[in-house]
Amino acid sequence: MPRQRSARSAALGVTVRRMPTTPLSQRSAGALRRRLVIGGLVLLALVLITLSFRSSQGGSMSGVQSAGATVLRPFAVGVARVVQPFRDAYDWTDSLFHARSDAARLRAENQRLRQEAIQNQFAARENAFLRKQLHFVSGKTFPRDFTYVSATLLGRPSAAFEQAIVIAAGSGSGVRVNDPVITPDGLVGLVTRVTSGSARVQLLTDPEAAASAVDARTRATGIVRHARGTRDTLVLDRVRKEDVVRQGDKVVTAGWSANGLSSVYPKGIPIGEVTSVGNSDINPFKQVQVDPYVDFGALDAVLVLVPKSRTSSR
Amino acid sequence: MTVAAGVRASILVFVVALLQAGVVSSTFVFGGAPDLLLVVVVALGLLRGSIPGAVFGFAGGLVVDLVTLDTLGVTSLVLTLAGFWAGRYGETTGRGRQLAPALAVGVITVLAAIFGLVLHYMLGDAVVAHQALVTTLIPELLLNLLLAYPVFWLVRKVVGERFVAKPAAEVELVV
């Protein structure tokens, strides 16, 4: 019995769908036609794919496709123009839904980019500093008898009267007490305390610090120490009155050795530039003020000079 | 299929193919875009049979491939088979069933995505299976299902139905 027929449907008189009754030969002809059509279309599609895939740019198939696209382009543009208002409306509505999340995302992105910009600034500054350092250690002014340990700044003592820094290099890196500390700009100070991974450096601006120095032009000698009552200014003390020192002269470490002893600072490390020279009747020495080359307040990294004799004996 | 119905169906498929290539495929909702042309071809197959489904699928796919400058024949092949299968389903078990449009659209959307992925992979295109089969397919499936009944209604209005309901000519009572 056919599925659609039932007593209920007969009683209610509703419509039922019926398969058109077709003779067997007509049905098989329909199936054959169906197979021929689908087979032909699939074959045609495969031929198109093959030709399109194998033809090079500018080939015959490419030309056909290009021509087809050109013909269809006005229709595509027309449809796009007709639909554009609807699309704009959709985009506008969609943007309303996403506005809040977009704002949050953009704020987060802005914050991230700002942090990246700051990091990049730091990286660029560090890069410039390291280049300068590399140039310095491979240059002629770098002391010959020394090698170096590069160290970043770990911190500073909180007390204002302590002119010292703590660096991230210690005895594990070969650093010892009394090792000189420099930057490519000039002399920084002296290592006064060492642990395995860090060291404390007494800056040249510390009241206790001193270094024998010489006027690079006139060879007038003296001792560089911190000028009392100033922040970063140094004085070249113990310069005899008959010695010639002029404003603008460069002051460098003297570096001496006698009877097997030598100064802690090697010879020729820049300290600063003479800013003023004074004489007084009551003082047997000249009063020479020196502006240090090193900006002691903006130290990021330093070089600890380690004698080559020590590293070779290790 | 009458000539008038054929012309109307051709215009419908042509316009929908242009819409699909130019607008619909780039309208992303929840990370996926609906395939309006596929839904129309499935509806044509269900309403008009396997041969019209296959023919209009082929033609619509060809228009899309031409407009998007894609490899000619790929979309045609996918839509030909989609239209044919929808047609066969409509001619056999799916005929007259209320759920037929949703079922056909759902199944054929998934199969077309898989087949399209395989075809593109075979042609050496860079395809990411996870993106094609998960990230975009799920929203596309949902959107196609949403479109299924409105499109089915529209296609029926435009091109009519091959198998129309006829009053029962005879009734057999079984007691």
Tab-separated table of C-alpha atoms in Angstrom:
chain	number	residue	atom	x	y	z
A	1	MET	CA	0.000	0.000	0.000
A	2	PRO	CA	1.355	3.508	-0.748
A	3	ARG	CA	2.589	5.349	2.354
A	4	GLN	CA	0.515	8.485	1.956
A	5	ARG	CA	-2.811	6.829	1.888
A	6	SER	CA	-4.748	6.315	5.104
A	7	ALA	CA	-8.271	6.126	6.339
A	8	ARG	CA	-7.837	9.456	8.084
A	9	SER	CA	-6.768	11.274	4.980
A	10	ALA	CA	-9.639	9.802	3.071
A	11	ALA	CA	-12.079	10.799	5.722
A	12	LEU	CA	-10.835	14.372	6.018
A	13	GLY	CA	-10.377	14.815	2.315
A	14	VAL	CA	-6.953	16.342	2.663
A	15	THR	CA	-4.496	16.448	-0.160
A	16	VAL	CA	-1.668	13.929	-0.307
A	17	ARG	CA	1.430	14.008	-2.420
A	18	ARG	CA	1.560	11.387	-5.033
A	19	MET	CA	4.425	10.170	-7.071
A	20	PRO	CA	3.620	10.751	-10.712
A	21	THR	CA	3.060	7.397	-12.217
A	22	THR	CA	5.491	6.937	-15.028
A	23	PRO	CA	6.159	3.913	-17.180
A	24	LEU	CA	9.299	1.900	-16.422
A	25	SER	CA	11.012	2.780	-19.695
A	26	GLN	CA	10.410	6.491	-19.098
A	27	ARG	CA	11.820	6.208	-15.574
A	28	SER	CA	14.961	4.459	-16.714
A	29	ALA	CA	15.345	7.058	-19.464
A	30	GLY	CA	15.105	9.759	-16.796
A	31	ALA	CA	17.758	8.045	-14.696
A	32	LEU	CA	20.015	7.763	-17.717
A	33	ARG	CA	19.506	11.414	-18.567
A	34	ARG	CA	20.239	12.343	-14.950
A	35	ARG	CA	23.456	10.347	-14.983
A	36	LEU	CA	24.502	11.820	-18.294
A	37	VAL	CA	23.920	15.364	-17.067
A	38	ILE	CA	25.718	14.966	-13.756
A	39	GLY	CA	28.547	13.027	-15.396
A	40	GLY	CA	28.900	15.652	-18.090
A	41	LEU	CA	28.877	18.519	-15.619
A	42	VAL	CA	31.426	16.872	-13.316
A	43	LEU	CA	33.614	16.083	-16.299
A	44	LEU	CA	33.300	19.654	-17.539
A	45	ALA	CA	34.202	20.981	-14.104
A	46	LEU	CA	37.228	18.690	-13.946
A	47	VAL	CA	38.331	19.776	-17.411
A	48	LEU	CA	37.963	23.408	-16.366
A	49	ILE	CA	39.964	22.792	-13.181
A	50	THR	CA	42.692	20.987	-15.089
A	51	LEU	CA	42.948	23.614	-17.814
A	52	SER	CA	42.799	26.460	-15.345
A	53	PHE	CA	45.345	24.847	-13.061
A	54	ARG	CA	47.787	23.920	-15.795
A	55	SER	CA	47.578	27.067	-17.883
A	56	SER	CA	50.219	29.615	-17.074
A	57	GLN	CA	49.633	33.296	-16.365
A	58	GLY	CA	48.692	34.848	-19.695
A	59	GLY	CA	47.756	31.470	-21.165
A	60	SER	CA	44.591	30.692	-23.107
A	61	MET	CA	42.552	29.685	-20.046
A	62	SER	CA	43.717	32.750	-18.232
A	63	GLY	CA	42.482	34.818	-21.153
A	64	VAL	CA	39.087	33.134	-21.040
A	65	GLN	CA	38.830	33.745	-17.312
A	66	SER	CA	39.950	37.314	-17.727
A	67	ALA	CA	37.378	37.901	-20.469
A	68	GLY	CA	34.673	36.306	-18.331
A	69	ALA	CA	35.622	38.407	-15.344
A	70	THR	CA	35.606	41.538	-17.499
A	71	VAL	CA	32.138	40.758	-18.792
A	72	LEU	CA	30.834	40.046	-15.309
A	73	ARG	CA	32.530	43.012	-13.680
A	74	PRO	CA	29.801	45.601	-14.464
A	75	PHE	CA	27.180	43.272	-13.023
A	76	ALA	CA	29.287	42.652	-9.936
A	77	VAL	CA	29.832	46.378	-9.458
A	78	GLY	CA	26.119	47.037	-9.979
A	79	VAL	CA	25.130	44.428	-7.422
A	80	ALA	CA	27.725	45.749	-4.987
A	81	ARG	CA	26.389	49.297	-5.372
A	82	VAL	CA	22.810	48.204	-4.882
A	83	VAL	CA	23.748	46.254	-1.782
A	84	GLN	CA	26.146	48.856	-0.395
A	85	PRO	CA	23.560	50.780	1.687
A	86	PHE	CA	22.452	47.553	3.313
A	87	ARG	CA	26.013	46.588	3.909
A	88	ASP	CA	26.780	49.963	5.427
A	89	ALA	CA	23.805	49.568	7.707
A	90	TYR	CA	25.015	46.142	8.716
A	91	ASP	CA	28.547	47.389	9.322
A	92	TRP	CA	27.231	50.290	11.373
A	93	THR	CA	25.104	47.976	13.519
A	94	ASP	CA	27.937	45.500	13.815
A	95	SER	CA	30.336	48.234	14.875
A	96	LEU	CA	27.907	49.248	17.633
A	97	PHE	CA	27.980	45.714	18.979
A	98	HIS	CA	31.765	45.658	18.880
A	99	ALA	CA	32.420	49.224	20.021
A	100	ARG	CA	32.821	48.408	23.688
A	101	SER	CA	35.087	45.414	23.138
A	102	ASP	CA	37.020	47.360	20.477
A	103	ALA	CA	37.607	50.217	22.892
A	104	ALA	CA	38.884	47.838	25.569
A	105	ARG	CA	41.084	46.051	23.063
A	106	LEU	CA	42.494	49.302	21.711
A	107	ARG	CA	43.172	50.584	25.220
A	108	ALA	CA	45.065	47.401	26.031
A	109	GLU	CA	46.924	47.614	22.724
A	110	ASN	CA	47.774	51.243	23.363
A	111	GLN	CA	49.152	50.384	26.782
A	112	ARG	CA	51.183	47.513	25.357
A	113	LEU	CA	52.577	49.696	22.570
A	114	ARG	CA	53.469	52.415	25.058
A	115	GLN	CA	55.372	49.887	27.144
A	116	GLU	CA	57.080	48.588	24.039
A	117	ALA	CA	58.058	52.126	23.064
A	118	ILE	CA	59.607	52.695	26.475
A	119	GLN	CA	61.419	49.362	26.253
A	120	ASN	CA	62.653	50.278	22.796
A	121	GLN	CA	63.941	53.591	24.074
A	122	PHE	CA	65.803	51.780	26.830
A	123	ALA	CA	67.123	49.218	24.372
A	124	ALA	CA	68.305	51.934	21.999
A	125	ARG	CA	70.033	53.754	24.818
A	126	GLU	CA	71.644	50.549	26.046
A	127	ASN	CA	72.666	49.691	22.527
A	128	ALA	CA	74.349	53.066	22.068
A	129	PHE	CA	76.090	52.720	25.408
A	130	LEU	CA	77.345	49.212	24.663
A	131	ARG	CA	78.617	50.328	21.259
A	132	LYS	CA	80.475	53.145	22.896
A	133	GLN	CA	81.863	50.753	25.491
A	134	LEU	CA	82.967	48.303	22.817
A	135	HIS	CA	84.608	51.080	20.868
A	136	PHE	CA	86.363	52.221	24.007
A	137	VAL	CA	87.720	48.830	25.113
A	138	SER	CA	89.052	48.102	21.639
A	139	GLY	CA	90.569	51.565	21.292
A	140	LYS	CA	94.049	52.817	22.020
A	141	THR	CA	93.124	54.719	25.183
A	142	PHE	CA	92.102	51.550	27.005
A	143	PRO	CA	94.860	50.569	29.492
A	144	ARG	CA	97.032	47.846	28.035
A	145	ASP	CA	97.736	45.916	31.208
A	146	PHE	CA	94.121	45.500	32.062
A	147	THR	CA	91.188	43.542	30.886
A	148	TYR	CA	87.650	44.436	31.818
A	149	VAL	CA	84.492	43.082	33.407
A	150	SER	CA	81.336	44.747	32.210
A	151	ALA	CA	78.707	45.222	34.881
A	152	THR	CA	75.322	46.845	35.101
A	153	LEU	CA	74.259	48.994	37.995
A	154	LEU	CA	72.356	47.143	40.708
A	155	GLY	CA	71.646	50.066	42.949
A	156	ARG	CA	72.799	52.938	45.027
A	157	PRO	CA	72.930	53.307	48.763
A	158	SER	CA	69.910	55.249	49.896
A	159	ALA	CA	71.845	57.652	52.088
A	160	ALA	CA	72.625	60.866	50.252
A	161	PHE	CA	76.022	61.233	51.820
A	162	GLU	CA	77.255	57.927	50.493
A	163	GLN	CA	78.712	58.412	47.056
A	164	ALA	CA	78.743	54.782	45.976
A	165	ILE	CA	77.060	52.346	43.656
A	166	VAL	CA	76.513	48.602	43.681
A	167	ILE	CA	77.310	46.732	40.483
A	168	ALA	CA	76.354	43.269	39.235
A	169	ALA	CA	79.825	41.763	39.151
A	170	GLY	CA	81.773	40.302	42.007
A	171	SER	CA	84.554	37.994	42.934
A	172	GLY	CA	82.973	35.323	40.743
A	173	SER	CA	83.772	37.502	37.770
A	174	GLY	CA	87.313	38.202	38.932
A	175	VAL	CA	86.574	41.527	40.605
A	176	ARG	CA	88.633	42.371	43.708
A	177	VAL	CA	88.771	45.240	46.180
A	178	ASN	CA	90.652	48.284	44.839
A	179	ASP	CA	89.934	47.465	41.218
A	180	PRO	CA	89.393	50.704	39.280
A	181	VAL	CA	85.994	51.281	37.723
A	182	ILE	CA	85.534	53.330	34.589
A	183	THR	CA	83.136	54.088	31.771
A	184	PRO	CA	84.011	55.080	28.224
A	185	ASP	CA	83.627	58.681	29.441
A	186	GLY	CA	86.188	58.398	32.192
A	187	LEU	CA	87.025	57.377	35.736
A	188	VAL	CA	84.167	56.358	38.025
A	189	GLY	CA	85.823	55.151	41.205
A	190	LEU	CA	87.173	52.168	43.044
A	191	VAL	CA	85.819	48.834	44.211
A	192	THR	CA	85.635	48.900	47.998
A	193	ARG	CA	83.670	45.776	48.832
A	194	VAL	CA	83.109	42.543	46.958
A	195	THR	CA	80.723	39.621	47.221
A	196	SER	CA	80.579	36.689	44.858
A	197	GLY	CA	78.023	38.333	42.571
A	198	SER	CA	78.180	42.032	43.317
A	199	ALA	CA	80.556	44.774	44.318
A	200	ARG	CA	80.339	48.160	45.899
A	201	VAL	CA	82.098	50.990	44.107
A	202	GLN	CA	83.183	54.159	45.827
A	203	LEU	CA	82.601	57.008	43.417
A	204	LEU	CA	85.199	59.671	42.772
A	205	THR	CA	82.740	62.181	44.213
A	206	ASP	CA	82.920	60.494	47.612
A	207	PRO	CA	84.703	62.656	50.201
A	208	GLU	CA	86.990	59.738	51.008
A	209	ALA	CA	88.002	59.120	47.394
A	210	ALA	CA	91.136	60.481	45.780
A	211	ALA	CA	93.191	59.777	42.688
A	212	SER	CA	96.593	61.030	41.611
A	213	ALA	CA	96.072	62.984	38.422
A	214	VAL	CA	97.938	65.005	35.861
A	215	ASP	CA	97.142	67.830	33.479
A	216	ALA	CA	97.292	66.065	30.123
A	217	ARG	CA	98.721	69.169	28.399
A	218	THR	CA	101.256	70.561	30.922
A	219	ARG	CA	101.940	67.424	33.009
A	220	ALA	CA	101.175	69.379	36.186
A	221	THR	CA	100.425	66.797	38.863
A	222	GLY	CA	97.993	66.796	41.758
A	223	ILE	CA	95.344	64.792	43.543
A	224	VAL	CA	91.755	64.763	42.384
A	225	ARG	CA	89.188	64.678	45.132
A	226	HIS	CA	85.624	65.744	45.742
A	227	ALA	CA	85.073	69.466	46.182
A	228	ARG	CA	83.400	70.050	49.525
A	229	GLY	CA	80.048	71.744	49.407
A	230	THR	CA	79.364	70.691	45.822
A	231	ARG	CA	77.537	67.748	44.396
A	232	ASP	CA	79.588	66.433	41.507
A	233	THR	CA	82.443	68.880	41.190
A	234	LEU	CA	86.010	67.728	41.717
A	235	VAL	CA	89.155	69.636	42.606
A	236	LEU	CA	92.685	69.001	41.492
A	237	ASP	CA	94.514	69.504	44.763
A	238	ARG	CA	98.228	69.772	45.553
A	239	VAL	CA	99.122	71.521	42.302
A	240	ARG	CA	102.169	73.664	42.862
A	241	LYS	CA	101.860	77.332	42.136
A	242	GLU	CA	104.663	77.252	39.581
A	243	ASP	CA	102.882	74.566	37.548
A	244	VAL	CA	100.822	75.712	34.622
A	245	VAL	CA	97.175	74.699	34.534
A	246	ARG	CA	94.638	76.421	32.328
A	247	GLN	CA	90.919	76.362	31.995
A	248	GLY	CA	89.866	73.698	29.510
A	249	ASP	CA	92.827	71.426	30.169
A	250	LYS	CA	92.080	67.752	30.382
A	251	VAL	CA	92.853	65.968	33.612
A	252	VAL	CA	93.761	62.284	33.479
A	253	THR	CA	94.952	59.730	36.011
A	254	ALA	CA	98.689	59.921	36.653
A	255	GLY	CA	99.338	56.236	37.221
A	256	TRP	CA	102.670	55.633	38.864
A	257	SER	CA	104.792	52.677	39.833
A	258	ALA	CA	107.924	52.517	41.974
A	259	ASN	CA	109.782	49.821	43.845
A	260	GLY	CA	107.293	47.177	42.871
A	261	LEU	CA	104.360	49.276	43.980
A	262	SER	CA	101.919	50.957	41.668
A	263	SER	CA	98.896	53.199	41.888
A	264	VAL	CA	95.482	51.576	41.838
A	265	TYR	CA	94.446	53.631	38.831
A	266	PRO	CA	96.202	52.982	35.567
A	267	LYS	CA	97.723	55.842	33.674
A	268	GLY	CA	95.801	58.060	31.281
A	269	ILE	CA	92.170	57.483	32.240
A	270	PRO	CA	90.190	60.686	31.627
A	271	ILE	CA	88.791	62.323	34.743
A	272	GLY	CA	87.476	65.695	33.701
A	273	GLU	CA	88.131	69.145	32.360
A	274	VAL	CA	89.497	72.136	34.236
A	275	THR	CA	86.757	74.725	34.717
A	276	SER	CA	88.599	77.266	36.868
A	277	VAL	CA	92.067	77.935	38.259
A	278	GLY	CA	92.693	80.073	41.335
A	279	ASN	CA	95.618	81.240	43.438
A	280	SER	CA	95.581	82.603	46.958
A	281	ASP	CA	98.338	83.995	49.112
A	282	ILE	CA	97.564	81.810	52.072
A	283	ASN	CA	97.339	78.565	50.103
A	284	PRO	CA	100.611	77.079	48.886
A	285	PHE	CA	98.792	75.278	46.074
A	286	LYS	CA	96.562	76.303	43.181
A	287	GLN	CA	92.815	75.852	43.502
A	288	VAL	CA	91.822	73.951	40.361
A	289	GLN	CA	88.213	72.981	39.818
A	290	VAL	CA	87.507	69.995	37.551
A	291	ASP	CA	84.217	69.114	35.915
A	292	PRO	CA	84.127	65.299	35.662
A	293	TYR	CA	83.434	63.675	32.318
A	294	VAL	CA	81.333	60.992	33.946
A	295	ASP	CA	77.780	61.841	34.875
A	296	PHE	CA	77.730	60.092	38.238
A	297	GLY	CA	73.985	60.505	38.554
A	298	ALA	CA	73.186	58.656	35.326
A	299	LEU	CA	75.345	55.579	35.491
A	300	ASP	CA	73.789	52.481	33.907
A	301	ALA	CA	76.749	50.206	33.427
A	302	VAL	CA	80.449	50.349	34.127
A	303	LEU	CA	83.666	48.537	33.349
A	304	VAL	CA	85.752	47.112	36.145
A	305	LEU	CA	89.426	47.034	35.193
A	306	VAL	CA	91.045	43.752	36.127
A	307	PRO	CA	94.822	43.391	35.818
A	308	LYS	CA	95.830	40.915	33.139
A	309	SER	CA	98.386	39.442	35.554
A	310	ARG	CA	95.520	38.319	37.780
A	311	THR	CA	93.479	36.757	35.004
A	312	SER	CA	96.493	34.921	33.601
A	313	SER	CA	97.407	33.503	37.004
A	314	ARG	CA	93.886	32.169	37.601
B	1	MET	CA	10.911	23.051	-15.973
B	2	THR	CA	9.263	25.656	-18.142
B	3	VAL	CA	11.272	28.221	-20.060
B	4	ALA	CA	9.943	31.032	-17.880
B	5	ALA	CA	10.876	29.181	-14.698
B	6	GLY	CA	14.319	28.425	-16.176
B	7	VAL	CA	14.907	32.091	-16.980
B	8	ARG	CA	13.797	33.153	-13.515
B	9	ALA	CA	16.015	30.547	-11.921
B	10	SER	CA	18.968	31.633	-14.083
B	11	ILE	CA	18.539	35.265	-13.103
B	12	LEU	CA	18.198	34.279	-9.455
B	13	VAL	CA	21.344	32.153	-9.502
B	14	PHE	CA	23.283	34.800	-11.434
B	15	VAL	CA	22.367	37.583	-8.997
B	16	VAL	CA	22.969	35.400	-5.962
B	17	ALA	CA	26.349	34.296	-7.338
B	18	LEU	CA	27.382	37.939	-7.778
B	19	LEU	CA	26.078	38.741	-4.314
B	20	GLN	CA	27.946	35.796	-2.866
B	21	ALA	CA	31.213	36.714	-4.563
B	22	GLY	CA	31.040	40.430	-3.876
B	23	VAL	CA	29.173	40.943	-0.657
B	24	VAL	CA	28.048	37.907	1.289
B	25	SER	CA	31.384	36.105	1.398
B	26	SER	CA	32.962	39.122	3.062
B	27	THR	CA	30.161	39.715	5.544
B	28	PHE	CA	31.454	37.964	8.614
B	29	VAL	CA	29.112	37.138	11.447
B	30	PHE	CA	30.639	35.413	14.486
B	31	GLY	CA	33.768	34.647	12.477
B	32	GLY	CA	32.065	33.023	9.492
B	33	ALA	CA	30.217	34.062	6.359
B	34	PRO	CA	27.054	32.424	5.037
B	35	ASP	CA	27.095	30.630	1.687
B	36	LEU	CA	23.936	32.038	0.147
B	37	LEU	CA	24.632	30.495	-3.248
B	38	LEU	CA	24.933	27.025	-1.766
B	39	VAL	CA	21.620	27.454	0.039
B	40	VAL	CA	19.940	28.637	-3.163
B	41	VAL	CA	21.364	25.729	-5.152
B	42	VAL	CA	20.211	23.263	-2.490
B	43	ALA	CA	16.759	24.840	-2.540
B	44	LEU	CA	16.661	24.613	-6.323
B	45	GLY	CA	17.664	20.982	-6.132
B	46	LEU	CA	15.006	20.201	-3.551
B	47	LEU	CA	12.278	22.038	-5.426
B	48	ARG	CA	13.157	21.335	-9.027
B	49	GLY	CA	15.068	18.073	-8.984
B	50	SER	CA	18.597	16.822	-9.369
B	51	ILE	CA	19.259	17.935	-12.940
B	52	PRO	CA	18.282	21.596	-12.438
B	53	GLY	CA	20.118	21.517	-9.124
B	54	ALA	CA	23.299	20.283	-10.772
B	55	VAL	CA	23.038	22.630	-13.770
B	56	PHE	CA	22.349	25.759	-11.718
B	57	GLY	CA	25.028	24.730	-9.222
B	58	PHE	CA	27.537	24.452	-12.036
B	59	ALA	CA	26.519	27.800	-13.542
B	60	GLY	CA	26.526	29.633	-10.215
B	61	GLY	CA	29.894	28.186	-9.309
B	62	LEU	CA	31.302	29.223	-12.657
B	63	VAL	CA	30.153	32.815	-12.108
B	64	VAL	CA	31.760	32.853	-8.657
B	65	ASP	CA	35.018	31.438	-10.008
B	66	LEU	CA	35.060	34.007	-12.809
B	67	VAL	CA	34.346	36.967	-10.560
B	68	THR	CA	36.769	35.940	-7.831
B	69	LEU	CA	39.450	34.838	-10.353
B	70	ASP	CA	39.676	31.538	-8.509
B	71	THR	CA	40.686	28.286	-10.219
B	72	LEU	CA	37.916	27.758	-12.768
B	73	GLY	CA	35.690	24.792	-12.038
B	74	VAL	CA	36.379	24.298	-8.339
B	75	THR	CA	33.253	26.023	-7.027
B	76	SER	CA	31.329	24.660	-10.010
B	77	LEU	CA	32.254	21.104	-9.110
B	78	VAL	CA	31.322	21.557	-5.462
B	79	LEU	CA	27.990	23.227	-6.240
B	80	THR	CA	27.171	20.785	-9.043
B	81	LEU	CA	27.424	17.884	-6.651
B	82	ALA	CA	25.619	19.865	-3.927
B	83	GLY	CA	22.700	20.649	-6.254
B	84	PHE	CA	22.578	17.107	-7.534
B	85	TRP	CA	22.562	15.534	-4.087
B	86	ALA	CA	19.924	17.959	-2.859
B	87	GLY	CA	17.879	17.119	-5.925
B	88	ARG	CA	18.169	13.386	-5.403
B	89	TYR	CA	17.206	13.836	-1.773
B	90	GLY	CA	14.187	15.874	-2.816
B	91	GLU	CA	13.199	13.325	-5.450
B	92	THR	CA	13.361	10.433	-3.013
B	93	THR	CA	13.155	10.515	0.772
B	94	GLY	CA	13.069	14.232	1.395
B	95	ARG	CA	10.042	14.991	-0.693
B	96	GLY	CA	7.304	16.719	1.275
B	97	ARG	CA	9.165	16.654	4.590
B	98	GLN	CA	9.143	19.816	6.635
B	99	LEU	CA	12.702	19.334	7.813
B	100	ALA	CA	14.092	18.627	4.361
B	101	PRO	CA	15.499	22.139	3.695
B	102	ALA	CA	17.281	22.358	7.045
B	103	LEU	CA	18.581	18.812	6.834
B	104	ALA	CA	19.778	19.186	3.253
B	105	VAL	CA	21.401	22.572	3.876
B	106	GLY	CA	23.107	21.346	7.073
B	107	VAL	CA	24.512	18.145	5.634
B	108	ILE	CA	25.516	19.658	2.305
B	109	THR	CA	27.211	22.658	3.967
B	110	VAL	CA	29.454	20.319	5.949
B	111	LEU	CA	30.135	18.020	2.983
B	112	ALA	CA	30.806	20.964	0.660
B	113	ALA	CA	33.287	22.432	3.144
B	114	ILE	CA	35.146	19.137	3.431
B	115	PHE	CA	35.083	18.551	-0.318
B	116	GLY	CA	36.219	22.122	-1.010
B	117	LEU	CA	39.070	21.737	1.454
B	118	VAL	CA	40.165	18.477	-0.176
B	119	LEU	CA	39.974	20.014	-3.652
B	120	HIS	CA	42.042	23.032	-2.665
B	121	TYR	CA	44.526	20.777	-0.900
B	122	MET	CA	44.843	18.641	-4.016
B	123	LEU	CA	45.456	21.762	-6.085
B	124	GLY	CA	48.307	22.724	-3.805
B	125	ASP	CA	46.616	25.697	-2.164
B	126	ALA	CA	47.615	26.620	1.366
B	127	VAL	CA	44.706	25.361	3.445
B	128	VAL	CA	44.373	25.221	7.202
B	129	ALA	CA	42.030	22.385	8.099
B	130	HIS	CA	41.211	23.700	11.573
B	131	GLN	CA	40.277	27.088	10.228
B	132	ALA	CA	38.257	25.682	7.326
B	133	LEU	CA	36.474	22.949	9.252
B	134	VAL	CA	36.072	24.459	12.713
B	135	THR	CA	36.642	28.186	12.958
B	136	THR	CA	34.597	29.231	9.937
B	137	LEU	CA	32.470	26.157	9.258
B	138	ILE	CA	30.463	26.231	12.488
B	139	PRO	CA	29.253	29.819	12.094
B	140	GLU	CA	28.717	29.218	8.370
B	141	LEU	CA	26.621	26.160	9.140
B	142	LEU	CA	24.492	28.078	11.626
B	143	LEU	CA	24.035	30.993	9.241
B	144	ASN	CA	23.137	28.688	6.352
B	145	LEU	CA	20.590	26.943	8.547
B	146	LEU	CA	19.113	30.318	9.450
B	147	LEU	CA	18.860	31.165	5.779
B	148	ALA	CA	17.513	27.774	4.734
B	149	TYR	CA	13.773	28.361	5.173
B	150	PRO	CA	13.609	31.973	3.964
B	151	VAL	CA	15.636	31.054	0.889
B	152	PHE	CA	13.577	27.931	0.330
B	153	TRP	CA	10.424	30.051	0.478
B	154	LEU	CA	11.917	32.642	-1.895
B	155	VAL	CA	13.097	30.049	-4.417
B	156	ARG	CA	9.717	28.355	-4.354
B	157	LYS	CA	8.067	31.713	-5.035
B	158	VAL	CA	10.417	32.488	-7.911
B	159	VAL	CA	10.752	29.168	-9.716
B	160	GLY	CA	7.914	27.092	-8.328
B	161	GLU	CA	7.953	23.463	-7.335
B	162	ARG	CA	8.285	20.423	-9.514
B	163	PHE	CA	6.192	18.091	-7.409
B	164	VAL	CA	2.983	19.852	-6.526
B	165	ALA	CA	0.451	18.520	-4.111
B	166	LYS	CA	-2.440	16.915	-5.875
B	167	PRO	CA	-5.771	15.883	-4.403
B	168	ALA	CA	-6.053	12.155	-3.923
B	169	ALA	CA	-7.669	10.603	-6.921
B	170	GLU	CA	-8.691	7.471	-5.122
B	171	VAL	CA	-8.852	6.374	-1.519
B	172	GLU	CA	-8.458	2.905	-0.214
B	173	LEU	CA	-9.914	2.217	3.186
B	174	VAL	CA	-8.147	-0.339	5.263
B	175	VAL	CA	-10.081	-1.714	8.135
